Amino acid sequence: MAENATAGPAVDKPRADLPTIEDASRPYWDAAKQGRLLIAKCEDCSAVHHYPRPFCPFCWSENVVSTEASGRGTLYTYSTVFVNDLHPFASRLPYVAAVVQLDEGPRLMTNIEGVAPEDLEVGMAVEVFFRPITDDISATVFRPVVS
């Protein structure tokens, strides 16, 4: 009987959670590894935005600089994921995919961790933390602010 080429332990499958790090996004990922959240600010129109890119999505200026965000925001929306067979997501089920609105304004896609999905509420205060996913890359994730 022939062996199924797709069968085998999950460690043999390519990881679906690793970002493609390009020159424009490298400062963001380097900062995340250091426990800092960077967003971009346009020096021409003063707008802030996220995800890392070399131009302002509001005025198209290339006069954009990285600035450190507070790491605080609110849960804008979320969905609990119960099925995902991509490696390594299957081992994390269920997990919460979310959009967080930072206090500085931009919204970002992320995960909410450290809380049961049934305890989440849209509008709740959240704060950033960084979960290592390799020796060189840390994921930007959020958890509820404990008062």
Steps between C-alpha positions, in 0.01 A plus 500: 500500500639841406555752775286812482732793421288738706484276805744536785539694818410869505865594542557382142248751368601856416402759759214728401557749782832648390497850352686597186747758627598757240720808528198725564366282783832396658504786761152391614607138551829599662311721747248223574789269585612769750148530647406828328204571271576731209251686286572743219449877505495727199717806556302693235135447603559366858279195441599174668447164338571132527628264326862595425540654156724768354222743403202665667167343396328835564711752305742264316804676645816296537598712803400226746675414826456221752369599841443290809136441592376480857390140449154576636174488313150358485363180355327614180374160382593134534420147396574176679663253264411137567630338179836563332708211377800712399817441701534612781150645542336161560693470828368839619127435452285670594666838457372854458568696183433868563527858389631739767466875470811655652464807720703683234233423237608220265333161505700181471431131450621291790413226745355539847662264751487439873120506527215260424318601181168519686648771727576737211293810429525744212631826644699343782844644577792292376877528512777363283744227583734305278500123459814347349422288195863428406834598649498812278131593467241600758128530429315812606202378703268658755339410832238674712619773732475379857362774720 
